[in-house]
Short mmCIF file of N, CA and C in Angstrom, two decimals:
data_model
loop_
_atom_site.label_atom_id
_atom_site.label_comp_id
_atom_site.label_asym_id
_atom_site.label_seq_id
_atom_site.Cartn_x
_atom_site.Cartn_y
_atom_site.Cartn_z
N MET A 1 -26.78 10.83 -3.17
CA MET A 1 -25.79 9.96 -2.56
C MET A 1 -24.62 9.82 -3.53
N ALA A 2 -23.42 9.83 -3.00
CA ALA A 2 -22.22 9.73 -3.82
C ALA A 2 -22.14 8.36 -4.48
N SER A 3 -21.48 8.32 -5.64
CA SER A 3 -21.38 7.06 -6.37
C SER A 3 -20.46 6.07 -5.67
N THR A 4 -19.70 6.53 -4.67
CA THR A 4 -18.82 5.62 -3.95
C THR A 4 -19.58 4.80 -2.92
N HIS A 5 -20.84 5.12 -2.68
CA HIS A 5 -21.65 4.34 -1.74
C HIS A 5 -22.27 3.17 -2.48
N LYS A 6 -22.09 1.98 -1.95
CA LYS A 6 -22.56 0.75 -2.58
C LYS A 6 -23.73 0.16 -1.82
N LYS A 7 -24.65 -0.45 -2.55
CA LYS A 7 -25.79 -1.12 -1.94
C LYS A 7 -25.33 -2.42 -1.31
N VAL A 8 -25.75 -2.64 -0.07
CA VAL A 8 -25.40 -3.88 0.62
C VAL A 8 -26.61 -4.43 1.37
N ILE A 9 -26.59 -5.75 1.52
CA ILE A 9 -27.51 -6.42 2.43
C ILE A 9 -26.62 -7.13 3.44
N VAL A 10 -26.75 -6.75 4.71
CA VAL A 10 -25.95 -7.33 5.77
C VAL A 10 -26.73 -8.49 6.37
N ARG A 11 -26.12 -9.68 6.33
CA ARG A 11 -26.73 -10.85 6.94
C ARG A 11 -26.03 -11.07 8.28
N LYS A 12 -26.82 -11.04 9.33
CA LYS A 12 -26.26 -11.20 10.67
C LYS A 12 -26.31 -12.67 11.08
N LEU A 13 -25.53 -13.02 12.08
CA LEU A 13 -25.48 -14.40 12.55
C LEU A 13 -26.81 -14.86 13.13
N ASP A 14 -27.62 -13.93 13.61
CA ASP A 14 -28.94 -14.29 14.15
C ASP A 14 -30.00 -14.37 13.05
N ARG A 15 -29.55 -14.39 11.78
CA ARG A 15 -30.38 -14.52 10.58
C ARG A 15 -31.18 -13.26 10.23
N ASP A 16 -30.97 -12.18 10.96
CA ASP A 16 -31.59 -10.90 10.65
C ASP A 16 -30.83 -10.27 9.48
N THR A 17 -31.50 -9.43 8.68
CA THR A 17 -30.83 -8.73 7.59
C THR A 17 -31.09 -7.23 7.71
N VAL A 18 -30.10 -6.45 7.27
CA VAL A 18 -30.21 -5.00 7.24
C VAL A 18 -29.74 -4.53 5.88
N SER A 19 -30.56 -3.73 5.19
CA SER A 19 -30.18 -3.19 3.89
C SER A 19 -29.74 -1.75 4.04
N GLY A 20 -28.79 -1.35 3.20
CA GLY A 20 -28.32 0.02 3.26
C GLY A 20 -27.17 0.27 2.31
N TYR A 21 -26.38 1.28 2.64
CA TYR A 21 -25.27 1.70 1.79
C TYR A 21 -24.00 1.82 2.62
N VAL A 22 -22.87 1.43 2.01
CA VAL A 22 -21.58 1.60 2.67
C VAL A 22 -20.66 2.41 1.77
N GLY A 23 -19.71 3.10 2.42
CA GLY A 23 -18.70 3.85 1.70
C GLY A 23 -17.48 2.99 1.46
N PRO A 24 -16.42 3.57 0.89
CA PRO A 24 -15.21 2.80 0.60
C PRO A 24 -14.52 2.22 1.84
N ASN A 25 -14.53 2.94 2.96
CA ASN A 25 -13.92 2.46 4.20
C ASN A 25 -15.04 2.14 5.18
N PHE A 26 -15.66 0.99 4.98
CA PHE A 26 -16.86 0.66 5.75
C PHE A 26 -16.57 -0.03 7.08
N ILE A 27 -15.32 -0.43 7.33
CA ILE A 27 -14.96 -1.04 8.60
C ILE A 27 -14.19 -0.02 9.43
N VAL A 28 -14.73 0.33 10.60
CA VAL A 28 -14.09 1.28 11.49
C VAL A 28 -14.14 0.71 12.91
N ASN A 29 -12.97 0.50 13.52
CA ASN A 29 -12.88 -0.02 14.89
C ASN A 29 -13.69 -1.30 15.10
N ASP A 30 -13.51 -2.28 14.22
CA ASP A 30 -14.20 -3.57 14.29
C ASP A 30 -15.71 -3.46 14.23
N LYS A 31 -16.20 -2.42 13.55
CA LYS A 31 -17.63 -2.24 13.33
C LYS A 31 -17.86 -1.89 11.86
N LEU A 32 -18.99 -2.36 11.35
CA LEU A 32 -19.42 -1.98 10.01
C LEU A 32 -20.24 -0.71 10.14
N GLU A 33 -19.85 0.33 9.41
CA GLU A 33 -20.62 1.57 9.40
C GLU A 33 -21.36 1.67 8.08
N MET A 34 -22.68 1.88 8.18
CA MET A 34 -23.50 1.97 6.99
C MET A 34 -24.66 2.94 7.19
N LEU A 35 -25.23 3.36 6.08
CA LEU A 35 -26.47 4.14 6.11
C LEU A 35 -27.60 3.17 5.85
N ASN A 36 -28.58 3.12 6.76
CA ASN A 36 -29.71 2.22 6.52
C ASN A 36 -30.68 2.87 5.53
N ALA A 37 -31.76 2.17 5.21
CA ALA A 37 -32.72 2.65 4.22
C ALA A 37 -33.35 3.99 4.62
N ALA A 38 -33.43 4.28 5.92
CA ALA A 38 -34.00 5.54 6.39
C ALA A 38 -32.98 6.68 6.37
N GLY A 39 -31.72 6.38 6.05
CA GLY A 39 -30.69 7.41 5.98
C GLY A 39 -29.95 7.63 7.29
N ASN A 40 -30.13 6.75 8.25
CA ASN A 40 -29.44 6.87 9.53
C ASN A 40 -28.15 6.06 9.51
N VAL A 41 -27.12 6.58 10.17
CA VAL A 41 -25.86 5.85 10.29
C VAL A 41 -26.04 4.75 11.33
N VAL A 42 -25.67 3.53 10.94
CA VAL A 42 -25.80 2.37 11.80
C VAL A 42 -24.43 1.72 11.93
N SER A 43 -24.06 1.33 13.15
CA SER A 43 -22.82 0.59 13.39
C SER A 43 -23.19 -0.81 13.89
N ILE A 44 -22.60 -1.82 13.25
CA ILE A 44 -22.86 -3.21 13.62
C ILE A 44 -21.51 -3.86 13.92
N ASP A 45 -21.39 -4.52 15.07
CA ASP A 45 -20.17 -5.23 15.41
C ASP A 45 -19.89 -6.32 14.38
N LEU A 46 -18.63 -6.44 13.95
CA LEU A 46 -18.26 -7.48 12.99
C LEU A 46 -18.54 -8.87 13.54
N LYS A 47 -18.42 -9.05 14.84
CA LYS A 47 -18.66 -10.37 15.44
C LYS A 47 -20.11 -10.82 15.31
N ASP A 48 -21.02 -9.88 14.99
CA ASP A 48 -22.44 -10.20 14.82
C ASP A 48 -22.83 -10.43 13.36
N ILE A 49 -21.88 -10.24 12.43
CA ILE A 49 -22.17 -10.28 11.00
C ILE A 49 -21.70 -11.58 10.39
N LYS A 50 -22.54 -12.18 9.57
CA LYS A 50 -22.16 -13.37 8.81
C LYS A 50 -21.58 -12.97 7.47
N GLY A 51 -22.16 -11.98 6.82
CA GLY A 51 -21.65 -11.52 5.54
C GLY A 51 -22.27 -10.20 5.12
N VAL A 52 -21.48 -9.42 4.38
CA VAL A 52 -21.95 -8.16 3.80
C VAL A 52 -22.02 -8.39 2.30
N TYR A 53 -23.23 -8.48 1.76
CA TYR A 53 -23.45 -8.82 0.36
C TYR A 53 -23.62 -7.54 -0.45
N PHE A 54 -22.67 -7.28 -1.34
CA PHE A 54 -22.75 -6.13 -2.23
C PHE A 54 -23.68 -6.52 -3.38
N VAL A 55 -24.81 -5.83 -3.51
CA VAL A 55 -25.87 -6.26 -4.43
C VAL A 55 -26.17 -5.20 -5.48
N ARG A 56 -26.80 -5.66 -6.56
CA ARG A 56 -27.26 -4.73 -7.61
C ARG A 56 -28.56 -4.05 -7.17
N ALA A 57 -29.43 -4.81 -6.50
CA ALA A 57 -30.73 -4.28 -6.06
C ALA A 57 -31.08 -4.89 -4.70
N PHE A 58 -31.91 -4.19 -3.94
CA PHE A 58 -32.31 -4.65 -2.62
C PHE A 58 -33.42 -5.70 -2.65
N ASN A 59 -33.97 -6.00 -3.82
CA ASN A 59 -35.14 -6.89 -3.90
C ASN A 59 -34.85 -8.33 -3.50
N ASP A 60 -33.59 -8.77 -3.54
CA ASP A 60 -33.26 -10.16 -3.22
C ASP A 60 -32.69 -10.24 -1.82
N THR A 61 -33.48 -10.71 -0.87
CA THR A 61 -32.98 -10.84 0.50
C THR A 61 -32.80 -12.30 0.90
N ASP A 62 -32.95 -13.23 -0.08
CA ASP A 62 -32.83 -14.65 0.22
C ASP A 62 -31.39 -15.15 0.19
N GLY A 63 -30.46 -14.36 -0.28
CA GLY A 63 -29.06 -14.79 -0.31
C GLY A 63 -28.68 -15.37 -1.65
N LEU A 64 -27.63 -16.17 -1.64
CA LEU A 64 -27.10 -16.75 -2.85
C LEU A 64 -27.94 -17.92 -3.31
N VAL A 65 -28.22 -17.97 -4.62
CA VAL A 65 -28.92 -19.11 -5.19
C VAL A 65 -27.93 -20.26 -5.34
N ARG A 66 -26.74 -19.95 -5.87
CA ARG A 66 -25.70 -20.96 -6.05
C ARG A 66 -24.53 -20.63 -5.14
N LYS A 67 -24.17 -21.54 -4.24
CA LYS A 67 -23.12 -21.27 -3.25
C LYS A 67 -21.79 -21.90 -3.61
N THR A 68 -21.77 -22.79 -4.61
CA THR A 68 -20.54 -23.43 -5.02
C THR A 68 -20.42 -23.37 -6.55
N PHE A 69 -19.21 -23.53 -7.05
CA PHE A 69 -18.99 -23.54 -8.49
C PHE A 69 -19.38 -24.91 -9.04
N THR A 70 -20.00 -24.93 -10.22
CA THR A 70 -20.36 -26.19 -10.86
C THR A 70 -19.18 -26.75 -11.64
N THR A 71 -18.30 -25.89 -12.12
CA THR A 71 -17.08 -26.29 -12.81
C THR A 71 -15.94 -25.42 -12.30
N ARG A 72 -14.73 -25.71 -12.74
CA ARG A 72 -13.56 -24.92 -12.35
C ARG A 72 -13.74 -23.48 -12.83
N PRO A 73 -13.57 -22.49 -11.94
CA PRO A 73 -13.73 -21.09 -12.35
C PRO A 73 -12.70 -20.69 -13.41
N ARG A 74 -13.06 -19.70 -14.21
CA ARG A 74 -12.17 -19.24 -15.27
C ARG A 74 -11.41 -17.98 -14.89
N THR A 75 -11.86 -17.27 -13.90
CA THR A 75 -11.20 -16.03 -13.52
C THR A 75 -9.96 -16.32 -12.69
N GLU A 76 -8.97 -15.41 -12.78
CA GLU A 76 -7.74 -15.58 -12.03
C GLU A 76 -7.96 -15.33 -10.55
N GLY A 77 -7.21 -16.03 -9.74
CA GLY A 77 -7.26 -15.81 -8.30
C GLY A 77 -7.25 -17.10 -7.52
N LEU A 78 -7.62 -16.99 -6.25
CA LEU A 78 -7.69 -18.15 -5.38
C LEU A 78 -9.14 -18.63 -5.31
N TRP A 79 -9.34 -19.89 -5.63
CA TRP A 79 -10.66 -20.51 -5.51
C TRP A 79 -10.73 -21.02 -4.08
N VAL A 80 -11.62 -20.44 -3.27
CA VAL A 80 -11.67 -20.76 -1.85
C VAL A 80 -13.03 -21.32 -1.45
N ARG A 81 -13.00 -22.11 -0.39
CA ARG A 81 -14.24 -22.61 0.22
C ARG A 81 -14.23 -22.14 1.67
N LEU A 82 -15.28 -21.42 2.06
CA LEU A 82 -15.41 -20.91 3.42
C LEU A 82 -16.50 -21.68 4.15
N ARG A 83 -16.19 -22.14 5.34
CA ARG A 83 -17.19 -22.79 6.19
C ARG A 83 -17.48 -21.84 7.35
N PHE A 84 -18.76 -21.48 7.47
CA PHE A 84 -19.17 -20.59 8.54
C PHE A 84 -19.28 -21.35 9.86
N ARG A 85 -19.40 -20.61 10.93
CA ARG A 85 -19.55 -21.24 12.26
C ARG A 85 -20.81 -22.07 12.36
N ASP A 86 -21.84 -21.75 11.55
CA ASP A 86 -23.08 -22.54 11.56
C ASP A 86 -23.04 -23.68 10.55
N ASN A 87 -21.84 -23.98 10.00
CA ASN A 87 -21.56 -25.06 9.04
C ASN A 87 -22.06 -24.82 7.63
N GLU A 88 -22.59 -23.65 7.30
CA GLU A 88 -22.92 -23.33 5.92
C GLU A 88 -21.61 -23.19 5.15
N VAL A 89 -21.61 -23.63 3.88
CA VAL A 89 -20.42 -23.57 3.04
C VAL A 89 -20.68 -22.67 1.84
N VAL A 90 -19.72 -21.79 1.55
CA VAL A 90 -19.79 -20.90 0.39
C VAL A 90 -18.44 -20.93 -0.30
N GLU A 91 -18.45 -21.00 -1.63
CA GLU A 91 -17.22 -20.90 -2.40
C GLU A 91 -17.17 -19.55 -3.08
N GLY A 92 -15.96 -19.13 -3.43
CA GLY A 92 -15.79 -17.87 -4.12
C GLY A 92 -14.38 -17.71 -4.63
N MET A 93 -14.14 -16.61 -5.29
CA MET A 93 -12.82 -16.27 -5.81
C MET A 93 -12.29 -15.07 -5.04
N MET A 94 -11.01 -15.18 -4.63
CA MET A 94 -10.31 -14.09 -3.95
C MET A 94 -9.12 -13.69 -4.80
N PRO A 95 -8.69 -12.42 -4.72
CA PRO A 95 -7.46 -12.05 -5.42
C PRO A 95 -6.28 -12.79 -4.83
N ASN A 96 -5.34 -13.18 -5.68
CA ASN A 96 -4.14 -13.88 -5.23
C ASN A 96 -3.06 -12.84 -4.93
N GLU A 97 -3.37 -11.96 -3.98
CA GLU A 97 -2.45 -10.89 -3.61
C GLU A 97 -2.63 -10.57 -2.13
N LEU A 98 -1.53 -10.62 -1.40
CA LEU A 98 -1.60 -10.42 0.05
C LEU A 98 -2.06 -9.02 0.43
N THR A 99 -1.85 -8.02 -0.41
CA THR A 99 -2.27 -6.66 -0.08
C THR A 99 -3.78 -6.52 -0.05
N GLN A 100 -4.51 -7.47 -0.66
CA GLN A 100 -5.96 -7.43 -0.68
C GLN A 100 -6.60 -8.10 0.53
N VAL A 101 -5.81 -8.83 1.31
CA VAL A 101 -6.33 -9.53 2.49
C VAL A 101 -6.28 -8.57 3.68
N THR A 102 -7.40 -8.42 4.35
CA THR A 102 -7.45 -7.51 5.50
C THR A 102 -7.53 -8.30 6.80
N ALA A 103 -7.21 -7.65 7.88
CA ALA A 103 -7.27 -8.29 9.19
C ALA A 103 -8.72 -8.54 9.60
N GLU A 104 -9.65 -7.76 9.07
CA GLU A 104 -11.06 -7.87 9.47
C GLU A 104 -11.79 -9.02 8.79
N GLY A 105 -11.41 -9.34 7.53
CA GLY A 105 -12.14 -10.38 6.84
C GLY A 105 -11.71 -10.57 5.41
N PHE A 106 -12.57 -11.28 4.65
CA PHE A 106 -12.27 -11.67 3.28
C PHE A 106 -13.30 -11.09 2.32
N LEU A 107 -12.85 -10.64 1.18
CA LEU A 107 -13.74 -10.15 0.13
C LEU A 107 -13.68 -11.16 -1.01
N ILE A 108 -14.81 -11.79 -1.31
CA ILE A 108 -14.84 -12.82 -2.35
C ILE A 108 -15.86 -12.47 -3.42
N ASN A 109 -15.63 -13.02 -4.61
CA ASN A 109 -16.61 -12.95 -5.70
C ASN A 109 -17.37 -14.27 -5.68
N PRO A 110 -18.71 -14.22 -5.67
CA PRO A 110 -19.50 -15.46 -5.58
C PRO A 110 -19.46 -16.26 -6.88
N PRO A 111 -19.90 -17.53 -6.84
CA PRO A 111 -19.85 -18.40 -8.03
C PRO A 111 -20.64 -17.89 -9.23
N ASP A 112 -21.80 -17.31 -9.02
CA ASP A 112 -22.63 -16.84 -10.13
C ASP A 112 -22.45 -15.34 -10.31
N ALA A 113 -21.64 -14.95 -11.29
CA ALA A 113 -21.34 -13.53 -11.53
C ALA A 113 -22.55 -12.76 -12.05
N ARG A 114 -23.55 -13.46 -12.56
CA ARG A 114 -24.73 -12.77 -13.10
C ARG A 114 -25.84 -12.61 -12.07
N SER A 115 -25.63 -13.09 -10.86
CA SER A 115 -26.68 -12.99 -9.83
C SER A 115 -26.74 -11.57 -9.27
N ASN A 116 -27.65 -11.36 -8.37
CA ASN A 116 -27.82 -10.05 -7.74
C ASN A 116 -26.61 -9.71 -6.87
N THR A 117 -25.98 -10.70 -6.26
CA THR A 117 -24.83 -10.48 -5.39
C THR A 117 -23.56 -10.39 -6.23
N GLN A 118 -22.86 -9.26 -6.13
CA GLN A 118 -21.64 -9.05 -6.90
C GLN A 118 -20.39 -9.46 -6.13
N ARG A 119 -20.33 -9.13 -4.84
CA ARG A 119 -19.21 -9.47 -3.98
C ARG A 119 -19.74 -9.71 -2.58
N ILE A 120 -18.92 -10.38 -1.77
CA ILE A 120 -19.30 -10.63 -0.38
C ILE A 120 -18.10 -10.35 0.51
N PHE A 121 -18.32 -9.54 1.54
CA PHE A 121 -17.31 -9.36 2.58
C PHE A 121 -17.71 -10.26 3.73
N ILE A 122 -16.78 -11.15 4.12
CA ILE A 122 -17.06 -12.10 5.19
C ILE A 122 -16.08 -11.84 6.33
N PRO A 123 -16.58 -11.42 7.50
CA PRO A 123 -15.69 -11.20 8.64
C PRO A 123 -14.99 -12.49 9.08
N ARG A 124 -13.76 -12.38 9.51
CA ARG A 124 -13.01 -13.55 9.98
C ARG A 124 -13.73 -14.25 11.14
N SER A 125 -14.40 -13.47 11.96
CA SER A 125 -15.08 -14.04 13.13
C SER A 125 -16.25 -14.95 12.74
N ALA A 126 -16.78 -14.83 11.51
CA ALA A 126 -17.89 -15.66 11.07
C ALA A 126 -17.44 -16.98 10.47
N VAL A 127 -16.13 -17.11 10.21
CA VAL A 127 -15.60 -18.26 9.49
C VAL A 127 -14.94 -19.24 10.46
N SER A 128 -15.28 -20.53 10.31
CA SER A 128 -14.61 -21.55 11.11
C SER A 128 -13.48 -22.22 10.32
N GLN A 129 -13.56 -22.18 8.98
CA GLN A 129 -12.53 -22.81 8.16
C GLN A 129 -12.48 -22.14 6.79
N LEU A 130 -11.27 -21.93 6.28
CA LEU A 130 -11.06 -21.43 4.93
C LEU A 130 -10.10 -22.40 4.23
N THR A 131 -10.52 -22.91 3.07
CA THR A 131 -9.71 -23.86 2.31
C THR A 131 -9.46 -23.28 0.93
N VAL A 132 -8.19 -23.25 0.50
CA VAL A 132 -7.86 -22.86 -0.87
C VAL A 132 -7.97 -24.11 -1.72
N LEU A 133 -8.91 -24.10 -2.66
CA LEU A 133 -9.14 -25.26 -3.53
C LEU A 133 -8.19 -25.28 -4.71
N ALA A 134 -7.84 -24.09 -5.25
CA ALA A 134 -6.94 -24.02 -6.40
C ALA A 134 -6.44 -22.59 -6.57
N VAL A 135 -5.27 -22.48 -7.17
CA VAL A 135 -4.74 -21.19 -7.62
C VAL A 135 -4.93 -21.18 -9.13
N ILE A 136 -5.71 -20.22 -9.62
CA ILE A 136 -6.05 -20.20 -11.03
C ILE A 136 -5.38 -19.00 -11.69
N GLY A 137 -4.75 -19.26 -12.84
CA GLY A 137 -4.09 -18.19 -13.60
C GLY A 137 -2.73 -17.86 -13.05
N GLY A 138 -2.29 -16.66 -13.34
CA GLY A 138 -0.97 -16.23 -12.88
C GLY A 138 0.08 -16.51 -13.93
N ARG A 139 1.32 -16.29 -13.56
CA ARG A 139 2.44 -16.49 -14.47
C ARG A 139 2.71 -17.97 -14.67
N LYS A 140 3.11 -18.29 -15.87
CA LYS A 140 3.50 -19.67 -16.20
C LYS A 140 5.01 -19.78 -16.03
N GLY A 141 5.46 -20.61 -15.12
CA GLY A 141 6.89 -20.84 -14.94
C GLY A 141 7.59 -19.67 -14.29
N ARG A 142 8.90 -19.69 -14.32
CA ARG A 142 9.70 -18.63 -13.72
C ARG A 142 9.88 -17.50 -14.71
N PRO A 143 9.98 -16.27 -14.23
CA PRO A 143 10.18 -15.16 -15.16
C PRO A 143 11.58 -15.22 -15.77
N LYS A 144 11.68 -14.79 -17.02
CA LYS A 144 12.97 -14.76 -17.70
C LYS A 144 13.78 -13.59 -17.17
N THR A 145 15.06 -13.82 -16.93
CA THR A 145 15.93 -12.75 -16.46
C THR A 145 16.92 -12.41 -17.55
N ALA A 146 17.19 -11.14 -17.71
CA ALA A 146 18.15 -10.69 -18.71
C ALA A 146 19.56 -11.00 -18.21
N LYS A 147 20.47 -11.27 -19.16
CA LYS A 147 21.85 -11.56 -18.79
C LYS A 147 22.47 -10.29 -18.23
N ASP A 148 23.14 -10.42 -17.11
CA ASP A 148 23.77 -9.27 -16.46
C ASP A 148 25.06 -8.93 -17.19
N THR A 149 25.06 -7.82 -17.92
CA THR A 149 26.24 -7.42 -18.69
C THR A 149 27.24 -6.64 -17.84
N ALA A 150 26.84 -6.23 -16.64
CA ALA A 150 27.76 -5.49 -15.78
C ALA A 150 28.73 -6.42 -15.07
N GLN A 151 28.41 -7.69 -14.99
CA GLN A 151 29.27 -8.67 -14.33
C GLN A 151 30.41 -9.09 -15.25
N VAL A 152 31.63 -9.03 -14.77
CA VAL A 152 32.80 -9.44 -15.55
C VAL A 152 32.90 -10.96 -15.49
N ALA A 153 33.09 -11.57 -16.65
CA ALA A 153 33.21 -13.03 -16.69
C ALA A 153 34.58 -13.43 -16.14
N MET A 154 34.59 -14.35 -15.21
CA MET A 154 35.85 -14.79 -14.63
C MET A 154 36.49 -15.89 -15.46
N PHE A 155 35.70 -16.73 -16.02
CA PHE A 155 36.22 -17.83 -16.83
C PHE A 155 35.42 -17.89 -18.12
N GLU A 156 36.06 -18.12 -19.17
CA GLU A 156 35.38 -18.34 -20.44
C GLU A 156 35.20 -19.83 -20.61
N ALA A 157 34.29 -20.24 -21.40
CA ALA A 157 34.05 -21.67 -21.62
C ALA A 157 35.31 -22.31 -22.18
N GLY A 158 35.73 -23.40 -21.61
CA GLY A 158 36.89 -24.13 -22.09
C GLY A 158 38.21 -23.67 -21.46
N GLU A 159 38.22 -22.63 -20.65
CA GLU A 159 39.45 -22.13 -20.06
C GLU A 159 39.74 -22.69 -18.69
N LEU A 160 38.87 -23.49 -18.16
CA LEU A 160 39.07 -24.03 -16.82
C LEU A 160 40.28 -24.94 -16.80
N SER A 161 41.18 -24.73 -15.84
CA SER A 161 42.35 -25.60 -15.70
C SER A 161 42.40 -26.13 -14.29
N HIS A 162 43.05 -27.22 -14.12
CA HIS A 162 43.13 -27.85 -12.80
C HIS A 162 44.34 -27.43 -12.07
#
C-alpha cells in the first residue's frame, strides 16, 4: 500500500464504525471513498458520517479519551468547539487559513496530540454548531511597510502655507 494511504476509523451517526485506509483525495461526490480492512473499495455518504478519525493504529475504536482542552492550546490556529447533531461536544485546533476550509467539512487536531487519534475530519452535515473560542498565534500588530521612495513628496515639513 502506498504511503499516501492513511489509517482511519470512520464513526457513523448510527454509532457503527468502519476501519480502513483513505488516499489524499478521500471525498468524491459527497462520499467518502476508502479501502476497508478486506481491501475492498467502500463509499459512504458524508451525511451518514459523524467523523473520520486519522489514527496511528486500529486497536482503539472507543474514540477520543479527552474531547476538550484542559488549558489554552499552545499551537497556532483557531481553537474551535464543535457540537454534533447528537449534542456531543469536541474541541480542536484548525488552521487559521481559508484555503484549508473545504465545503465538505472541517479537519481538526484533537486536544491530546499524544493519543491514537492524530486528526479528525468532521463533515459539515454532522455539525449543529461551530464556535471559535480563540485565535492563537499569528502576527503581532500590523506589518511594517517600507517607505515608498518612488512617490514624490509634495510638501516638505514646515513648508505648508495658507
